[in-house]
Coordinates of C-alpha atoms in Angstrom, one line a residue:
Chain A
M1 CA -7.6 19.4 34.0
K2 CA -5.5 15.6 33.3
L3 CA -4.5 15.1 30.4
I4 CA -5.4 11.3 29.6
E5 CA -5.0 9.8 26.9
N6 CA -6.4 7.5 25.3
W7 CA -6.0 4.9 21.9
F8 CA -8.0 2.3 19.7
S9 CA -6.0 -0.1 18.8
E10 CA -7.2 -2.6 15.9
R11 CA -5.1 -6.1 16.1
Y12 CA -3.9 -7.2 12.8
S13 CA -2.8 -10.6 15.0
D14 CA -1.7 -11.7 18.3
N15 CA 1.1 -9.8 17.5
L16 CA 0.6 -7.1 15.1
Q17 CA -1.9 -3.7 15.8
L18 CA -2.3 -0.4 14.8
S19 CA -3.1 2.7 17.3
F20 CA -4.9 5.3 16.8
R21 CA -4.7 8.7 19.4
V22 CA -8.5 9.2 20.5
S23 CA -9.2 11.9 22.2
D24 CA -13.6 10.8 23.2
Q25 CA -15.4 7.2 21.8
L26 CA -18.5 8.6 20.8
L27 CA -20.6 5.5 21.2
S28 CA -20.5 1.9 21.1
V29 CA -23.3 -0.4 20.5
K30 CA -24.3 -3.7 20.7
T31 CA -26.3 -4.5 17.3
D32 CA -28.4 -8.0 16.6
F33 CA -25.3 -8.1 13.8
Q34 CA -22.0 -6.8 15.4
R35 CA -20.3 -3.9 17.4
I36 CA -20.2 -0.7 16.0
D37 CA -17.5 1.9 18.2
V38 CA -17.0 5.7 16.7
F39 CA -13.9 6.9 18.1
E40 CA -13.1 11.1 17.8
T41 CA -9.2 10.5 15.9
Y42 CA -6.1 12.5 16.7
D43 CA -5.0 12.2 12.8
F44 CA -8.1 10.6 10.9
G45 CA -10.9 12.2 12.2
K46 CA -14.1 10.2 13.3
L47 CA -13.0 6.3 13.3
L48 CA -16.0 4.1 12.7
S49 CA -15.1 0.8 13.4
I50 CA -17.0 -3.1 13.4
D51 CA -16.2 -5.4 15.3
G52 CA -12.5 -4.5 16.4
T53 CA -11.3 -3.2 12.7
V54 CA -12.0 0.2 10.9
Q55 CA -14.2 0.8 8.8
L56 CA -13.5 4.0 7.9
T57 CA -11.9 7.2 8.7
E58 CA -12.6 10.7 7.5
K59 CA -9.2 11.2 6.5
D60 CA -8.8 8.8 4.3
E61 CA -12.1 6.9 3.4
F62 CA -11.7 9.2 0.0
V63 CA -9.6 6.5 -1.4
Y64 CA -11.7 3.3 -0.2
H65 CA -14.7 5.0 -2.0
D66 CA -12.7 6.0 -5.0
M67 CA -11.9 2.7 -6.0
I68 CA -15.0 0.9 -4.8
T69 CA -17.1 3.0 -7.4
R70 CA -14.8 5.1 -9.9
M71 CA -13.6 1.6 -10.9
P72 CA -16.9 0.0 -11.5
F73 CA -17.9 3.2 -13.4
Y74 CA -15.1 3.4 -16.1
Y75 CA -15.0 -0.5 -16.5
A76 CA -18.8 -1.0 -17.6
D77 CA -19.2 -0.7 -22.1
K78 CA -21.8 2.0 -21.5
I79 CA -22.2 4.9 -18.8
P80 CA -24.1 3.1 -15.7
E81 CA -27.7 4.4 -15.0
K82 CA -28.7 1.9 -12.0
A83 CA -26.8 0.7 -9.1
L84 CA -27.5 -1.8 -6.4
I85 CA -24.9 -1.3 -3.5
I86 CA -24.8 -4.2 -0.6
G87 CA -24.0 -3.3 2.2
G88 CA -22.5 0.2 2.3
G89 CA -24.5 1.8 5.3
D90 CA -22.2 4.4 5.3
G91 CA -23.8 6.6 2.5
G92 CA -20.4 6.3 1.2
A93 CA -20.4 4.5 -1.8
A94 CA -24.2 5.8 -2.3
G95 CA -22.7 9.9 -2.8
E96 CA -19.3 8.7 -5.0
L97 CA -22.1 7.0 -7.6
L98 CA -23.9 10.3 -7.4
K99 CA -21.6 12.5 -7.5
L100 CA -20.5 10.0 -11.2
G101 CA -24.4 11.0 -12.2
L102 CA -25.9 7.7 -11.4
K103 CA -30.1 7.4 -12.3
S104 CA -31.3 5.5 -10.1
I105 CA -29.2 3.4 -7.1
I106 CA -30.4 1.0 -4.9
N107 CA -28.7 0.6 -1.3
V108 CA -29.3 -2.9 0.7
E109 CA -27.8 -2.6 4.6
I110 CA -28.2 -5.2 6.9
D111 CA -27.7 -3.6 9.7
G112 CA -30.4 -0.6 10.2
Q113 CA -27.9 0.9 13.3
V114 CA -25.4 1.9 11.0
V115 CA -27.6 3.8 9.5
E116 CA -28.5 5.3 12.3
V117 CA -25.1 5.9 13.4
C118 CA -23.4 7.1 10.5
R119 CA -26.5 10.0 10.0
K120 CA -24.9 11.1 13.2
H121 CA -21.7 11.1 13.5
F122 CA -20.6 11.1 9.1
P123 CA -23.5 12.4 7.6
K124 CA -21.6 14.2 4.8
L125 CA -21.4 10.5 3.8
T126 CA -25.2 9.5 5.0
A127 CA -26.6 13.0 2.9
S128 CA -26.5 10.6 -0.1
F129 CA -29.6 9.0 1.4
N130 CA -31.8 12.5 1.1
D131 CA -31.9 12.2 -2.1
P132 CA -34.5 10.8 -4.1
K133 CA -32.4 8.9 -6.8
V134 CA -31.2 6.8 -4.1
K135 CA -32.8 4.3 -2.5
L136 CA -32.3 3.1 0.9
I137 CA -33.0 -0.8 2.2
V138 CA -32.3 -1.7 5.5
D139 CA -32.3 -6.2 4.5
D140 CA -30.3 -9.3 4.2
G141 CA -28.1 -8.0 0.3
I142 CA -28.3 -11.6 -0.3
K143 CA -31.8 -12.6 0.0
Y144 CA -32.5 -9.3 -2.0
A145 CA -30.1 -10.7 -4.7
R146 CA -32.1 -13.7 -4.9
N147 CA -35.6 -11.9 -5.0
T148 CA -35.4 -8.7 -7.2
K149 CA -36.3 -8.7 -10.3
E150 CA -34.1 -5.2 -11.4
K151 CA -31.4 -5.3 -13.0
F152 CA -28.1 -3.3 -12.9
D153 CA -25.4 -1.5 -14.3
I154 CA -23.3 -1.7 -11.1
I155 CA -23.3 -3.8 -8.2
I156 CA -20.8 -2.9 -5.2
V157 CA -20.4 -5.1 -2.6
D158 CA -19.1 -2.9 0.2
S159 CA -19.0 -5.3 3.1
T160 CA -17.2 -6.6 6.0
D161 CA -14.7 -9.3 5.7
P162 CA -15.7 -12.8 5.0
V163 CA -16.1 -14.1 8.4
G164 CA -19.6 -13.8 10.6
P165 CA -22.4 -12.4 8.6
A166 CA -20.7 -10.7 5.5
E167 CA -19.4 -15.0 4.6
D168 CA -21.8 -15.4 2.5
L169 CA -21.1 -12.2 0.4
F170 CA -18.2 -14.6 -1.6
N171 CA -20.0 -17.5 -2.0
E172 CA -20.8 -19.7 -5.8
E173 CA -24.6 -18.8 -5.3
F174 CA -24.2 -15.1 -3.9
Y175 CA -22.7 -14.7 -7.0
S176 CA -25.1 -16.8 -10.0
N177 CA -27.9 -13.9 -8.1
V178 CA -25.4 -11.3 -9.1
S179 CA -24.7 -12.6 -12.4
R180 CA -28.8 -12.6 -13.0
I181 CA -29.7 -9.0 -12.3
L182 CA -26.5 -7.5 -13.9
N183 CA -27.1 -6.4 -17.0
D184 CA -24.5 -7.5 -20.1
G185 CA -21.9 -4.7 -20.3
G186 CA -22.2 -4.5 -16.5
V187 CA -19.8 -4.3 -13.4
V188 CA -19.6 -5.9 -10.5
V189 CA -17.5 -5.7 -7.8
T190 CA -16.1 -6.2 -4.1
Q191 CA -13.9 -5.7 -1.7
S192 CA -11.7 -8.0 -1.2
G193 CA -9.4 -7.7 1.8
S194 CA -5.2 -7.4 2.2
P195 CA -4.0 -9.9 -0.1
F196 CA -0.7 -9.8 2.8
Y197 CA -2.8 -10.5 5.9
Q198 CA -6.2 -12.0 4.7
P199 CA -5.6 -13.6 1.6
R200 CA -8.7 -15.6 2.5
G201 CA -10.7 -12.3 0.8
I202 CA -9.2 -12.6 -3.3
E203 CA -8.9 -16.1 -2.8
L204 CA -12.6 -16.5 -2.0
A205 CA -14.0 -13.5 -4.6
N206 CA -11.9 -15.3 -7.5
K207 CA -13.3 -18.6 -6.7
G208 CA -17.0 -17.1 -6.2
M209 CA -17.3 -15.3 -8.8
R210 CA -15.3 -17.3 -11.9
K211 CA -18.3 -19.7 -11.6
S212 CA -20.6 -17.4 -12.7
F213 CA -18.4 -15.2 -14.6
P214 CA -16.2 -14.9 -17.5
H215 CA -14.5 -12.2 -16.9
V216 CA -12.6 -11.4 -13.3
A217 CA -10.1 -9.9 -12.1
S218 CA -8.3 -8.1 -8.8
Y219 CA -7.1 -5.0 -8.5
V220 CA -5.5 -2.9 -5.6
A221 CA -5.5 0.7 -3.5
F222 CA -3.2 1.7 -0.6
I223 CA -5.5 2.2 1.7
P224 CA -3.7 3.2 5.1
T225 CA -5.4 2.8 8.3
Y226 CA -6.4 -1.0 6.4
P227 CA -4.2 -4.4 7.9
S228 CA -1.0 -3.3 5.9
G229 CA -2.3 0.0 4.2
F230 CA -2.5 -2.8 1.0
W231 CA -5.8 -3.8 -0.2
S232 CA -7.7 -5.5 -2.9
F233 CA -10.8 -5.7 -4.9
T234 CA -12.3 -7.8 -7.1
M235 CA -14.2 -7.4 -10.6
A236 CA -16.5 -8.9 -12.8
K237 CA -18.0 -8.7 -16.1
K238 CA -20.0 -11.2 -18.5
S239 CA -18.1 -8.6 -21.8
Q240 CA -14.4 -8.2 -21.8
I241 CA -12.5 -6.0 -18.7
K242 CA -12.2 -2.8 -20.7
L243 CA -11.7 0.8 -19.6
R244 CA -13.8 3.7 -21.0
T245 CA -11.2 5.8 -21.4
E246 CA -13.3 8.8 -22.7
N247 CA -14.2 11.3 -20.2
V248 CA -12.1 10.0 -17.3
E249 CA -12.6 12.1 -14.4
K250 CA -9.8 12.1 -11.5
G251 CA -10.3 11.6 -7.7
E252 CA -8.3 12.7 -4.5
Y253 CA -6.9 9.1 -5.4
F254 CA -8.1 7.6 -8.6
N255 CA -7.0 9.3 -11.4
L256 CA -6.8 7.5 -15.7
E257 CA -3.3 6.3 -14.7
I258 CA -4.2 4.1 -11.6
A259 CA -7.8 3.1 -13.4
K260 CA -5.3 1.4 -15.8
S261 CA -2.6 0.2 -13.7
S262 CA -4.5 -1.3 -10.1
F263 CA -5.1 -4.4 -12.3
A264 CA -1.2 -5.1 -11.9
L265 CA -0.5 -7.5 -8.3
P266 CA 2.5 -7.3 -6.9
E267 CA 3.7 -11.8 -7.5
F268 CA 2.6 -13.0 -3.7
A269 CA -0.3 -11.6 -4.2
K270 CA -0.6 -12.8 -8.3
K271 CA -0.5 -16.3 -7.1
L272 CA -4.0 -15.9 -4.4
T273 CA -6.3 -15.0 -7.6
L274 CA -5.2 -17.8 -9.7
Chain B
M1 CA 7.0 -19.3 33.3
K2 CA 5.3 -16.4 33.4
L3 CA 4.1 -14.4 30.3
I4 CA 5.1 -11.3 30.6
E5 CA 3.9 -9.5 26.7
N6 CA 6.7 -7.0 25.3
W7 CA 6.4 -5.2 22.4
F8 CA 8.1 -2.8 20.1
S9 CA 6.5 0.5 18.4
E10 CA 7.1 3.1 15.8
R11 CA 5.6 5.8 16.4
Y12 CA 4.5 7.0 12.8
S13 CA 3.2 10.6 14.5
D14 CA 1.9 11.3 18.0
N15 CA -1.3 10.1 17.7
L16 CA -0.4 6.7 15.5
Q17 CA 2.1 3.7 16.0
L18 CA 2.3 0.1 14.6
S19 CA 3.1 -2.6 17.4
F20 CA 4.8 -5.5 17.0
R21 CA 4.5 -8.5 19.8
V22 CA 8.3 -9.7 20.2
S23 CA 9.7 -12.3 22.2
D24 CA 13.9 -10.6 22.8
Q25 CA 15.6 -7.7 22.0
L26 CA 18.6 -9.0 21.0
L27 CA 20.6 -5.8 20.5
S28 CA 20.2 -2.5 21.6
V29 CA 23.4 0.3 20.5
K30 CA 24.0 3.9 20.2
T31 CA 26.3 4.0 17.0
D32 CA 28.1 7.3 16.3
F33 CA 25.3 8.1 13.7
Q34 CA 22.3 6.6 15.2
R35 CA 20.2 4.2 17.5
I36 CA 19.8 0.1 16.1
D37 CA 17.9 -1.9 17.7
V38 CA 17.2 -6.1 17.0
F39 CA 13.9 -7.3 17.8
E40 CA 12.8 -11.1 17.2
T41 CA 8.9 -10.8 16.8
Y42 CA 6.4 -13.1 16.2
D43 CA 4.8 -12.1 12.8
F44 CA 7.8 -11.0 10.9
G45 CA 10.8 -12.9 11.6
K46 CA 13.7 -10.2 13.4
L47 CA 12.8 -7.0 12.6
L48 CA 15.9 -3.9 12.4
S49 CA 15.2 -1.2 13.3
I50 CA 16.8 2.7 13.6
D51 CA 16.4 5.9 15.1
G52 CA 12.6 4.0 16.3
T53 CA 12.3 3.4 12.8
V54 CA 11.7 0.0 11.2
Q55 CA 14.3 -0.8 8.3
L56 CA 13.5 -4.6 6.8
T57 CA 11.6 -7.4 8.4
E58 CA 12.9 -10.7 8.0
K59 CA 9.1 -11.2 6.4
D60 CA 8.6 -8.4 4.1
E61 CA 11.9 -7.3 3.7
F62 CA 11.8 -8.8 0.1
V63 CA 9.3 -6.0 -1.6
Y64 CA 11.8 -3.6 -0.2
H65 CA 14.9 -4.6 -1.8
D66 CA 13.2 -6.7 -5.0
M67 CA 12.0 -2.8 -5.9
I68 CA 14.8 -0.8 -5.5
T69 CA 17.6 -3.2 -7.0
R70 CA 15.2 -5.1 -10.1
M71 CA 13.0 -0.8 -11.0
P72 CA 16.7 0.2 -12.4
F73 CA 18.2 -2.8 -13.5
Y74 CA 14.8 -3.5 -15.6
Y75 CA 15.0 0.8 -17.0
A76 CA 18.7 0.7 -17.9
D77 CA 19.3 1.1 -21.3
K78 CA 21.6 -2.1 -21.7
I79 CA 21.9 -4.6 -19.2
P80 CA 24.1 -2.9 -16.2
E81 CA 27.2 -4.7 -15.4
K82 CA 28.3 -2.1 -12.5
A83 CA 26.3 -0.7 -9.4
L84 CA 26.8 2.1 -6.9
I85 CA 25.2 1.3 -3.1
I86 CA 25.3 4.3 -0.6
G87 CA 23.2 2.9 2.0
G88 CA 22.4 -1.0 2.1
G89 CA 24.9 -2.1 5.1
D90 CA 22.1 -4.9 5.6
G91 CA 23.5 -6.1 2.3
G92 CA 20.5 -7.0 0.7
A93 CA 20.4 -4.4 -2.1
A94 CA 23.6 -6.1 -2.7
G95 CA 22.4 -9.2 -2.8
E96 CA 19.8 -8.9 -5.0
L97 CA 22.1 -6.9 -7.3
L98 CA 24.5 -10.2 -7.1
K99 CA 21.3 -12.3 -8.5
L100 CA 20.6 -10.2 -11.5
G101 CA 24.2 -11.1 -12.7
L102 CA 26.2 -7.6 -11.8
K103 CA 30.2 -8.0 -11.7
S104 CA 30.6 -4.7 -9.6
I105 CA 29.1 -3.4 -6.8
I106 CA 30.5 -0.9 -4.2
N107 CA 28.9 -0.5 -1.4
V108 CA 29.0 2.7 0.3
E109 CA 27.6 2.6 4.1
I110 CA 28.5 5.1 6.7
D111 CA 27.6 3.3 10.2
G112 CA 30.3 0.5 10.5
Q113 CA 28.3 -0.8 13.4
V114 CA 25.1 -1.5 10.8
V115 CA 27.0 -4.4 9.2
E116 CA 28.5 -5.9 11.5
V117 CA 25.1 -5.6 13.4
C118 CA 23.3 -7.3 10.0
R119 CA 26.4 -10.0 9.9
K120 CA 25.0 -11.1 13.6
H121 CA 21.3 -10.8 13.0
F122 CA 20.3 -11.1 9.5
P123 CA 24.0 -13.0 7.9
K124 CA 22.1 -14.2 5.0
L125 CA 21.2 -10.7 4.0
T126 CA 24.8 -10.1 4.0
A127 CA 26.6 -12.7 3.0
S128 CA 27.2 -11.1 -0.7
F129 CA 29.4 -8.9 1.1
N130 CA 31.4 -12.4 1.0
D131 CA 31.0 -11.9 -2.8
P132 CA 34.7 -10.9 -4.9
K133 CA 32.2 -9.0 -6.3
V134 CA 30.7 -7.2 -3.7
K135 CA 33.2 -4.0 -2.3
L136 CA 32.2 -2.9 0.9
I137 CA 33.4 0.9 2.0
V138 CA 32.9 2.1 5.2
D139 CA 32.6 5.9 4.8
D140 CA 30.4 9.1 3.8
G141 CA 28.0 8.0 0.5
I142 CA 28.2 11.8 -0.2
K143 CA 31.5 12.4 -0.2
Y144 CA 32.1 9.0 -1.9
A145 CA 30.0 10.7 -5.3
R146 CA 31.8 13.9 -5.0
N147 CA 35.4 12.1 -5.6
T148 CA 35.0 8.7 -7.2
K149 CA 36.5 8.7 -10.5
E150 CA 34.4 5.7 -11.6
K151 CA 31.5 5.4 -13.1
F152 CA 28.3 3.2 -12.9
D153 CA 25.1 1.7 -14.6
I154 CA 23.2 1.8 -11.3
I155 CA 23.8 3.6 -8.8
I156 CA 21.7 2.9 -5.6
V157 CA 20.4 5.5 -2.2
D158 CA 19.2 2.9 0.3
S159 CA 19.5 5.4 2.9
T160 CA 17.6 6.2 6.1
D161 CA 15.1 9.3 5.8
P162 CA 15.8 12.7 5.1
V163 CA 16.1 13.3 8.6
G164 CA 19.8 13.4 10.4
P165 CA 22.1 11.8 8.9
A166 CA 20.7 10.9 5.2
E167 CA 19.1 14.5 4.8
D168 CA 22.4 15.6 2.5
L169 CA 21.6 12.0 0.4
F170 CA 18.3 14.4 -1.5
N171 CA 19.9 17.6 -1.8
E172 CA 20.6 18.7 -6.0
E173 CA 24.5 18.9 -4.3
F174 CA 24.8 15.4 -4.6
Y175 CA 22.5 14.6 -7.2
S176 CA 24.7 16.8 -9.4
N177 CA 28.0 14.5 -8.3
V178 CA 25.3 11.9 -9.0
S179 CA 25.2 12.8 -12.7
R180 CA 28.5 13.0 -13.0
I181 CA 29.4 9.6 -12.1
L182 CA 26.7 7.4 -14.0
N183 CA 27.3 6.2 -17.2
D184 CA 24.5 8.2 -19.9
G185 CA 21.9 5.2 -20.0
G186 CA 22.8 4.6 -16.2
V187 CA 19.4 4.4 -13.8
V188 CA 20.2 6.7 -10.2
V189 CA 17.6 5.8 -7.6
T190 CA 16.6 6.6 -4.3
Q191 CA 13.7 5.4 -1.9
S192 CA 12.1 8.2 -1.4
G193 CA 9.2 7.9 2.1
S194 CA 5.5 7.5 2.1
P195 CA 3.8 9.6 0.1
F196 CA 1.0 9.7 2.8
Y197 CA 3.1 10.4 6.1
Q198 CA 6.5 11.8 4.8
P199 CA 5.4 13.7 1.6
R200 CA 9.0 16.0 2.4
G201 CA 10.6 12.6 1.0
I202 CA 8.7 12.4 -2.7
E203 CA 9.5 16.5 -3.5
L204 CA 12.8 16.9 -1.4
A205 CA 13.8 13.5 -4.0
N206 CA 12.0 14.9 -7.2
K207 CA 13.4 18.6 -6.6
G208 CA 17.1 17.3 -6.0
M209 CA 17.0 15.3 -8.7
R210 CA 15.6 17.1 -11.3
K211 CA 18.3 19.8 -11.3
S212 CA 20.4 17.0 -12.7
F213 CA 18.6 15.1 -14.7
P214 CA 16.4 15.2 -17.3
H215 CA 14.5 12.9 -16.4
V216 CA 12.9 11.9 -13.6
A217 CA 9.7 9.7 -12.1
S218 CA 8.7 8.2 -9.2
Y219 CA 7.1 4.6 -8.3
V220 CA 5.7 2.9 -5.3
A221 CA 5.2 -0.2 -3.8
F222 CA 3.3 -1.8 -0.8
I223 CA 6.1 -2.6 2.3
P224 CA 3.5 -3.6 5.0
T225 CA 5.6 -2.8 8.2
Y226 CA 6.2 0.6 6.8
P227 CA 4.3 3.8 7.9
S228 CA 1.2 3.6 5.7
G229 CA 2.1 0.7 4.3
F230 CA 2.4 2.8 0.8
W231 CA 5.9 3.8 -0.3
S232 CA 8.0 5.5 -2.8
F233 CA 10.8 5.5 -4.6
T234 CA 12.2 8.2 -7.2
M235 CA 14.3 7.3 -10.4
A236 CA 16.3 9.5 -12.5
K237 CA 18.5 9.0 -16.3
K238 CA 19.8 11.2 -18.7
S239 CA 17.9 9.3 -21.3
Q240 CA 14.4 8.2 -21.4
I241 CA 12.1 6.4 -18.3
K242 CA 11.3 2.8 -21.1
L243 CA 12.0 -0.2 -19.6
R244 CA 13.9 -3.5 -21.3
T245 CA 11.0 -5.9 -21.4
E246 CA 12.7 -8.6 -22.8
N247 CA 13.8 -11.5 -20.0
V248 CA 11.9 -9.8 -17.2
E249 CA 12.7 -12.3 -14.2
K250 CA 9.5 -12.5 -11.5
G251 CA 11.2 -10.9 -8.2
E252 CA 8.5 -12.5 -5.1
Y253 CA 6.7 -8.7 -5.5
F254 CA 8.4 -7.5 -8.7
N255 CA 7.1 -9.0 -12.4
L256 CA 6.2 -7.3 -15.3
E257 CA 3.2 -5.6 -14.7
I258 CA 4.9 -3.9 -11.7
A259 CA 7.9 -2.5 -13.5
K260 CA 5.4 -1.3 -15.7
S261 CA 2.3 0.0 -13.7
S262 CA 4.2 1.3 -10.3
F263 CA 4.2 4.5 -12.0
A264 CA 0.6 5.3 -11.6
L265 CA 0.9 7.5 -8.8
P266 CA -2.6 8.1 -7.0
E267 CA -3.7 11.8 -7.7
F268 CA -2.4 13.5 -4.0
A269 CA 1.0 11.6 -5.1
K270 CA 0.9 13.1 -7.9
K271 CA 0.8 15.7 -7.2
L272 CA 3.9 16.0 -5.0
T273 CA 5.9 14.9 -7.2
L274 CA 5.1 18.2 -9.8

């Protein structure tokens, strides 16, 4: 047997890339929205890439999914019961919300092929879609937020970066609709990119939310397979951003200290949120 | 003119690497202790590598140097006056301590060629060595700590990772000598590696310090060009670990919130310190 070395590389710029040695390319498909690839890597298990950027790996998806679900859960004024996820076609965010005891989750993913690919290659994550408490809708989340009559305690924007299909998920019009469908003590959160390589994400999220919400704050987490390893999320509320400290359950990444301290931004990142 | 693409890659494992496109290799030298390389990169300015691992780049060295100097400075019981740096042959830590107003700094670097290389290629960092308040000694820091009669308010172990020449900088014997030469309200800090890829660093540092110090705590920072982007430092004191909150001056990374919150460890990293 001949050993062939294959690498998948994510280019962070023309001059910098992170490369994973892969034993197999399991899938490569061009959808109406984007290119989806799945690789079997040596160090990180299966890896899902969209348009050449790592979306998740089996080994470190826990950080992203902990931080995009548990933070809004414990920062909602009351124990949340009903959630909306925009994006999140891998099922990971819905799965974490189920663990936290949510009673009703609507998950609106624009690209049905993301769901199909993940059902095949990440069945542990998409298992959440089989739960009767989760309703999966394949549609444009922006349109959904504009038209729905429902209201939510948590809204999670689990999208790709603010280029291409996800760009309008960072603007003011979208967040005015989100504000309309978010209950008063509820929390909306979006992933907002690497403050180091993609300052635009955290800037746009803060700007987009601030017009519709009096309380906006960015928090950060370390995600080894995302550019720079340093990732931001941005949260908004109509009421004060205050932790519900009773019965905070640990995740693999999340814990009570992380819940409190992840809003502390390095000085260079803090400037991007002002 | 022919465009030739040259890349410097740091292998994090057999299966993962971060690669910087470089316009020039400025130096490659094998010393008695290690191999030193200097590259001119496109995105990060000049890059210093030792034994194939990134030690610093012009663009992001500020994070490491902020966090290895300002944290012990503000966690010392009184404003520190006298410091010992072990390692730190690039002069960056000494430079930050000068900015903070230290009156006397002894910098013990084992490899004189690190100093010479940095004087040539990183003159802004090594400028600190020209200050009369800084005494540069080319010698083994472990021996120095064992034999010196001096005492210090801050001791910074700014070394390579715990393999090869730096291994003994993580053990109990070294820290018993550090304890002897550290003033009562003083702080010792060491870099202790990536909790994600190199759990041994933070484990060893905690174990090594705990025998000689009643108060030990690890803190973390995001350093984009280090493995996983997530880096730990471990601090020890004879007295309680308590921030001096008056007049905390910002760095480019460091600020008051970071000073307080960088001890919050993700659950998987916290387990390594127990």
